[in-house]
CSV table of C-alpha atoms and ligand atoms in Angstrom, one decimal:
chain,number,residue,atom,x,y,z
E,3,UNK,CA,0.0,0.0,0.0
E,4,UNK,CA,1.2,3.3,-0.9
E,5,UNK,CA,2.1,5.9,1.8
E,6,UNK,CA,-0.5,7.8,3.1
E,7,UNK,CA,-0.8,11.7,1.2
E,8,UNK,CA,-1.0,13.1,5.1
E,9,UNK,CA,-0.8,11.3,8.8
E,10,UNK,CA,-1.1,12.8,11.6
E,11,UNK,CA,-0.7,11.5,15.0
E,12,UNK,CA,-1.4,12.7,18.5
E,13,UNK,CA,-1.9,16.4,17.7
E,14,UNK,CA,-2.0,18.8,20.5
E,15,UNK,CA,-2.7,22.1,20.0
E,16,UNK,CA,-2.7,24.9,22.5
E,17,UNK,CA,-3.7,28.7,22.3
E,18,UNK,CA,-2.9,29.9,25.9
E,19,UNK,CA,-5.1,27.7,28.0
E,20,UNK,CA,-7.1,26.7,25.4
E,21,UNK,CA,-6.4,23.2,24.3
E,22,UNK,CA,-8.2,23.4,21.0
E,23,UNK,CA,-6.6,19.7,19.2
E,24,UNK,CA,-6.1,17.1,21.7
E,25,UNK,CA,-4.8,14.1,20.7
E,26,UNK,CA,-6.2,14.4,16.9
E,27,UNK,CA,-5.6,11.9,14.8
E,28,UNK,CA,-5.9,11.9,11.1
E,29,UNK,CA,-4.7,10.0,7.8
E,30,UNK,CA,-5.7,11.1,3.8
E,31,UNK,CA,-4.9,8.7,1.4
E,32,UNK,CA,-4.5,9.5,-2.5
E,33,UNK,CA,-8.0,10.6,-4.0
E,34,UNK,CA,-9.6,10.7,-1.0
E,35,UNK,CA,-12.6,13.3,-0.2
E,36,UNK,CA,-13.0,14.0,3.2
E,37,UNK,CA,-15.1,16.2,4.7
E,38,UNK,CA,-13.8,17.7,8.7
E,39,UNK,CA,-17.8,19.2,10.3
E,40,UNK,CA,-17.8,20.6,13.7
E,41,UNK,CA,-19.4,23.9,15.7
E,42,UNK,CA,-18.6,26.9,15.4
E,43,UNK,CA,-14.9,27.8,17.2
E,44,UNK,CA,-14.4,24.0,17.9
E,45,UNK,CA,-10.8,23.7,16.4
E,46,UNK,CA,-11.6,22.9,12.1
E,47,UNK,CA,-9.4,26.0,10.8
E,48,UNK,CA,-6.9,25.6,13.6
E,49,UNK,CA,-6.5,21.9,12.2
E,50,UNK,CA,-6.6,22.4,8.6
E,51,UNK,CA,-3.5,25.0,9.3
E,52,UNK,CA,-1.4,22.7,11.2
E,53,UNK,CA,-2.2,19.6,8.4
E,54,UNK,CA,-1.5,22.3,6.1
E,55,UNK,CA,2.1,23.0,7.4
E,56,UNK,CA,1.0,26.7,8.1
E,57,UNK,CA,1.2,26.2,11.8
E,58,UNK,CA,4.3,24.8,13.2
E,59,UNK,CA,3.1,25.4,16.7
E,60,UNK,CA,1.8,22.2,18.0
E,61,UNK,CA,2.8,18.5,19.2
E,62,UNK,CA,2.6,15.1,18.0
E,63,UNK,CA,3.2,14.0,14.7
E,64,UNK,CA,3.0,14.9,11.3
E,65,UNK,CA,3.7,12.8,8.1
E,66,UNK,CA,3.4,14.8,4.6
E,67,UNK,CA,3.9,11.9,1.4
E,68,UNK,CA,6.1,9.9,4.0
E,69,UNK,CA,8.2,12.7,5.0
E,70,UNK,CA,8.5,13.7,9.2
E,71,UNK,CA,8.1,17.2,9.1
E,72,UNK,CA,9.5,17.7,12.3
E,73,UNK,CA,12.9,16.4,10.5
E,74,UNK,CA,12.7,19.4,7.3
E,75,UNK,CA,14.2,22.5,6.9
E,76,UNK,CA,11.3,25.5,7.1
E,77,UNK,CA,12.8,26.1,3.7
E,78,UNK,CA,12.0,22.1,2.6
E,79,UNK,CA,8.8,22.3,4.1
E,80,UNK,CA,7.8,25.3,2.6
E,81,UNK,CA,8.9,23.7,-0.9
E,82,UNK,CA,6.5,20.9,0.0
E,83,UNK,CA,3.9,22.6,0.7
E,84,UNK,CA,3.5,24.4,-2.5
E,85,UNK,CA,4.5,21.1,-4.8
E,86,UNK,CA,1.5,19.3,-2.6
E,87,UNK,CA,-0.7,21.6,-1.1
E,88,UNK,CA,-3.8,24.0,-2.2
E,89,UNK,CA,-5.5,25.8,0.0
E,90,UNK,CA,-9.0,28.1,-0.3
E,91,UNK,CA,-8.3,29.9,3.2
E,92,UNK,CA,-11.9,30.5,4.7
E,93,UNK,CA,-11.5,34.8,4.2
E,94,UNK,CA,-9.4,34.1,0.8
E,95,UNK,CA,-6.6,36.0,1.3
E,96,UNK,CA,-6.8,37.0,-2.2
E,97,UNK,CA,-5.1,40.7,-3.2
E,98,UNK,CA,-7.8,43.0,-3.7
E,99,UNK,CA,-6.0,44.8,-6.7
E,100,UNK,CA,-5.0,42.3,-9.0
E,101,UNK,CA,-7.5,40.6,-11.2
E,102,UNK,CA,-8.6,37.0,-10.8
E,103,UNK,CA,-6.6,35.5,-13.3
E,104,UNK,CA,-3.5,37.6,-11.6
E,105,UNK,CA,-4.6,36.2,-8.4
E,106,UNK,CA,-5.1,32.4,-9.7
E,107,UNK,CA,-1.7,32.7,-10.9
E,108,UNK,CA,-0.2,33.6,-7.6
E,109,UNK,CA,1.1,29.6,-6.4
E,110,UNK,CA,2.6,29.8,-10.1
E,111,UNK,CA,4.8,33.1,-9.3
E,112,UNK,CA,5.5,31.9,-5.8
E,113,UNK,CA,6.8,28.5,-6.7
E,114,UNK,CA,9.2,30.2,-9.7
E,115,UNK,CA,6.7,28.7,-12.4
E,116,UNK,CA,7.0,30.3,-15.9
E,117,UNK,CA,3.0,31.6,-16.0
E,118,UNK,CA,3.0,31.5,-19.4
E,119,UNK,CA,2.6,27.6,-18.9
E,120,UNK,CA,-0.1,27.4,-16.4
E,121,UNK,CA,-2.4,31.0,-17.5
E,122,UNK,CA,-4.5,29.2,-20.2
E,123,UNK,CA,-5.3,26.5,-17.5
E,124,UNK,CA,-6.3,29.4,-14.7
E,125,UNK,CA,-8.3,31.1,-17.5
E,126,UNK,CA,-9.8,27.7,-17.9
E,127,UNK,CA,-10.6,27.0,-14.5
E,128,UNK,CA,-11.6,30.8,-14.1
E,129,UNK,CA,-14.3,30.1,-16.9
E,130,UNK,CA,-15.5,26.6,-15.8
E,131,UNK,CA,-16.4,28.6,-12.5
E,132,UNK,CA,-18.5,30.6,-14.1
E,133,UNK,CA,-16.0,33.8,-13.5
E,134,UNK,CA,-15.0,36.8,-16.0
E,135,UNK,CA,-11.5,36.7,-17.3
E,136,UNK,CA,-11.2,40.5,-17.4
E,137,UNK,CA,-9.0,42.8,-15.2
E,138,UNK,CA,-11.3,44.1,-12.5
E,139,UNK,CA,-9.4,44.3,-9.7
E,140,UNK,CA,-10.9,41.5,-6.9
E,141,UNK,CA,-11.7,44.0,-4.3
E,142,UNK,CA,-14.7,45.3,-6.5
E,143,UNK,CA,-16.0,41.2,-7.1
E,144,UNK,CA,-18.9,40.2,-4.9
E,145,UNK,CA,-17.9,37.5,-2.1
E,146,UNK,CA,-19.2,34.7,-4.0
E,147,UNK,CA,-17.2,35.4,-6.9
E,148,UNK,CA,-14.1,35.7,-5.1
E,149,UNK,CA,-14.5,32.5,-3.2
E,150,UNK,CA,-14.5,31.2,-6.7
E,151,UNK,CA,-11.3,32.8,-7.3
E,152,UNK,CA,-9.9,31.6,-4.6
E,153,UNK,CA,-10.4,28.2,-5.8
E,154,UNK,CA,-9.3,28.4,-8.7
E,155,UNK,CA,-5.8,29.9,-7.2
E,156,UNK,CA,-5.7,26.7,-5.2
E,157,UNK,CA,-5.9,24.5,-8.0
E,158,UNK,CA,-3.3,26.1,-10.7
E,159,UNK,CA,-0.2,24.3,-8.9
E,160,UNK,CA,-2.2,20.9,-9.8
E,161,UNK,CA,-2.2,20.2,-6.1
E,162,UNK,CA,-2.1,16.6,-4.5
E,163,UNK,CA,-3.8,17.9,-1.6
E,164,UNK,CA,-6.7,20.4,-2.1
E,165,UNK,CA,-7.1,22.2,1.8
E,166,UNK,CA,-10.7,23.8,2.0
E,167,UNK,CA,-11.9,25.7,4.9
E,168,UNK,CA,-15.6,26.4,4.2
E,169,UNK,CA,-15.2,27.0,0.7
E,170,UNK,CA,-19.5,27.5,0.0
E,171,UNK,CA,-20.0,29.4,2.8
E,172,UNK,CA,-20.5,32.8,0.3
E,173,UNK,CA,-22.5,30.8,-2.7
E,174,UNK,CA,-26.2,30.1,-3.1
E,175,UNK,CA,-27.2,26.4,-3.1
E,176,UNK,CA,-26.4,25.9,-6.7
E,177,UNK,CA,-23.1,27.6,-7.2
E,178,UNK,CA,-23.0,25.5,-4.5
E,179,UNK,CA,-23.2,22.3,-6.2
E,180,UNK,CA,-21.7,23.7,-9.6
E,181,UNK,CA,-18.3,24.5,-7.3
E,182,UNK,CA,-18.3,20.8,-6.4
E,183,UNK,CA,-19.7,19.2,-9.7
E,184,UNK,CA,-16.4,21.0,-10.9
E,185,UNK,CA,-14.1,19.4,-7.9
E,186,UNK,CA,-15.1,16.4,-8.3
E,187,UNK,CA,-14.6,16.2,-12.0
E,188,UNK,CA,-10.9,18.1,-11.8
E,189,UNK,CA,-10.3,15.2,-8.9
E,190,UNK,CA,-11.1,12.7,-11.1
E,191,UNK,CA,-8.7,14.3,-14.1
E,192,UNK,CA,-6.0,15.0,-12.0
E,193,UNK,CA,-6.6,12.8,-9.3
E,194,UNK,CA,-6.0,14.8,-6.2
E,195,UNK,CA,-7.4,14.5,-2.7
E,196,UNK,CA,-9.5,16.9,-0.9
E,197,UNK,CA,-10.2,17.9,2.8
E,198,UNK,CA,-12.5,20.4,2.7
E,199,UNK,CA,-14.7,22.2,6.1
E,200,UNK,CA,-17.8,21.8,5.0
E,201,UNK,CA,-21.4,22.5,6.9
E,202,UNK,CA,-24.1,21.6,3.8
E,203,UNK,CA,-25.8,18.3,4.0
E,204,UNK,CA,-26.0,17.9,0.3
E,205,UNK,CA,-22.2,18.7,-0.1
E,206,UNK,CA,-21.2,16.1,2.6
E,207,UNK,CA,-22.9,13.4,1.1
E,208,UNK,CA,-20.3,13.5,-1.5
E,209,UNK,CA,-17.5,13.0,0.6
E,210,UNK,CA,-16.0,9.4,1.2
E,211,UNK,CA,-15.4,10.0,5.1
E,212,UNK,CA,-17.2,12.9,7.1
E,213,UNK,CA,-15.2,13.6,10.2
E,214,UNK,CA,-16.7,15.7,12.8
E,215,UNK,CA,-14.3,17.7,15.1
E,216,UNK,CA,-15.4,17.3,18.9
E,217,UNK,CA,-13.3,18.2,21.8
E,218,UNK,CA,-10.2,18.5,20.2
E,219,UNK,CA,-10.5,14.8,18.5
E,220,UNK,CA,-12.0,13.7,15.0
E,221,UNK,CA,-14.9,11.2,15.1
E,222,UNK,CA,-16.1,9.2,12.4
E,223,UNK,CA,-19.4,10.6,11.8
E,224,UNK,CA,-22.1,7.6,10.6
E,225,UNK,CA,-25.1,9.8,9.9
S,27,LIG,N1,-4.1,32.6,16.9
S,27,LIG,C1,-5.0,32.3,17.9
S,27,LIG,N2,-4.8,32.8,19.1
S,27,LIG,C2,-5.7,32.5,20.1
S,27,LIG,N3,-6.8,31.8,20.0
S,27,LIG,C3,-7.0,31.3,18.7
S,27,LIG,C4,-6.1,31.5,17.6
S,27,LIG,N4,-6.6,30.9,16.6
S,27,LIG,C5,-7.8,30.3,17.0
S,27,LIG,N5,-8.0,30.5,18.3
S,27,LIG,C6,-9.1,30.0,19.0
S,27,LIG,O1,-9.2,28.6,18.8
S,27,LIG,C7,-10.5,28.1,18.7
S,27,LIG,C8,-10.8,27.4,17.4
S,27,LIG,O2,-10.7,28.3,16.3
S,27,LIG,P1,-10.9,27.9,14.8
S,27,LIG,O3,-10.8,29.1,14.0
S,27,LIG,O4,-10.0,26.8,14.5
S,27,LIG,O5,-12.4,27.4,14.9
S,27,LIG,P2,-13.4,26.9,13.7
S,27,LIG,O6,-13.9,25.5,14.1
S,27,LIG,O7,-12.7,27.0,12.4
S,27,LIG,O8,-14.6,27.9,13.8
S,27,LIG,P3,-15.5,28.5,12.6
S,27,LIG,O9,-16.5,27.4,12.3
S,27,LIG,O10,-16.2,29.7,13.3
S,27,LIG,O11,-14.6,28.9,11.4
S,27,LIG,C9,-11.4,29.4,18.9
S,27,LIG,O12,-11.9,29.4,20.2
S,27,LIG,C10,-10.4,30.5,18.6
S,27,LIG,O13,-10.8,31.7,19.3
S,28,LIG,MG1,-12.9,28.1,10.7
């Protein structure tokens, strides 16, 4: 069996006195679609940026493609995280002067890609998402829209890991599902995994696993 794309083991996290992952464990294998539920304030962003390698401030164990991160170089993990990881952060973090394409391209610049290569596929991503390809700057784009930008900046670097925190929470039920229907069928292209926050019922019925985040540990959730 091939390695596991992430494994974490016995993750504590702390913010002062409040012990927000306690002994999480967690493993995504290649492909995989899981969806991480939970309340409000319960731990589900603090745990997608520590899988994420965003946040080296906690204990236990993490295992990126079979490598210890606890044994890399910031600059190594760094590297890994933009060969393997995507992320649509739950406020974007998108710069509100460039346009969306300029965004999308962003992991491309970062990771010393020539643009050139990847632009037609983040204009073609841009347009599968139902977004204009012209140069209004993103601060003048309604929420929804720039959600969708955001996802289309996670995907340009033809992740292995796509990271999610509550990427529908801006769209209407079925830019909803037509942000998914579009997941699903770049996963199945390009064969990524995904572990996305997600609250909508219909959405988490798609996942393979839903995990629900419950004093600081992740539960299989049956329902
Ligand atoms: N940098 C920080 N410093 C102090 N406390 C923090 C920090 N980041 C998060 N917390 C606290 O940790 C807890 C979990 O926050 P987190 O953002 O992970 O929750 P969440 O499950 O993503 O919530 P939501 O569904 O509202 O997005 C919250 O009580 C939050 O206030
Ligand atoms: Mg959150």
């Amino acid at each position: 069996m091939s390695n596991p794309l992430i494994e974490a083991r016995s993750i504590v996290r702390v913010f002062d006195n409040l012990k927000v992952l306690n002994g999480t464990e967690f493993s995504l294998s290649e492909g995989e679609f899981v969806a991480v539920t939970g309340k409000s304030g319960v731990g589900k962003s603090t745990l997608l940026g520590v899988l994420g390698t965003l946040d080296p401030s906690f204990s236990g164990d993490l295992i990126i493609n079979g490598v210890n991160t606890a044994e890399v170089t910031s600059q190594r993990l760094a590297e890994l995280r933009r060969e393997f990881m995507g992320f649509i952060f739950q406020d974007f973090h998108l710069l509100p002067n460039l346009s969306a394409l300029d965004n999308a391209l962003l992991p491309a610049v970062f990771s010393g890609t020539d643009t050139r290569k990847v632009r037609d596929d983040a204009a073609a991503i841009l347009s599968r998402l139902g977004l204009r390809n012209d140069n209004t700057p993103t601060r003048f784009l309604s929420r929804g829209e720039r959600q969708r930008v955001a996802s289309a900046r996670a995907l340009v670097n033809n992740p292995r890991v796509l990271m999610a925190d509550e990427p529908t929470a801006s769209l209407d039920e079925e830019s909803e599902e037509t942000l998914f229907d579009l997941l699903d069928s770049l996963r199945r292209e390009k064969g990524f995994a995904i572990i996305a926050v997600l609250h909508s019922k219909k959405i988490l019925s798609r996942a393979d696993r839903i995990l629900e985040l419950k004093e600081g540990i992740l539960h299989e959730n049956h329902a």
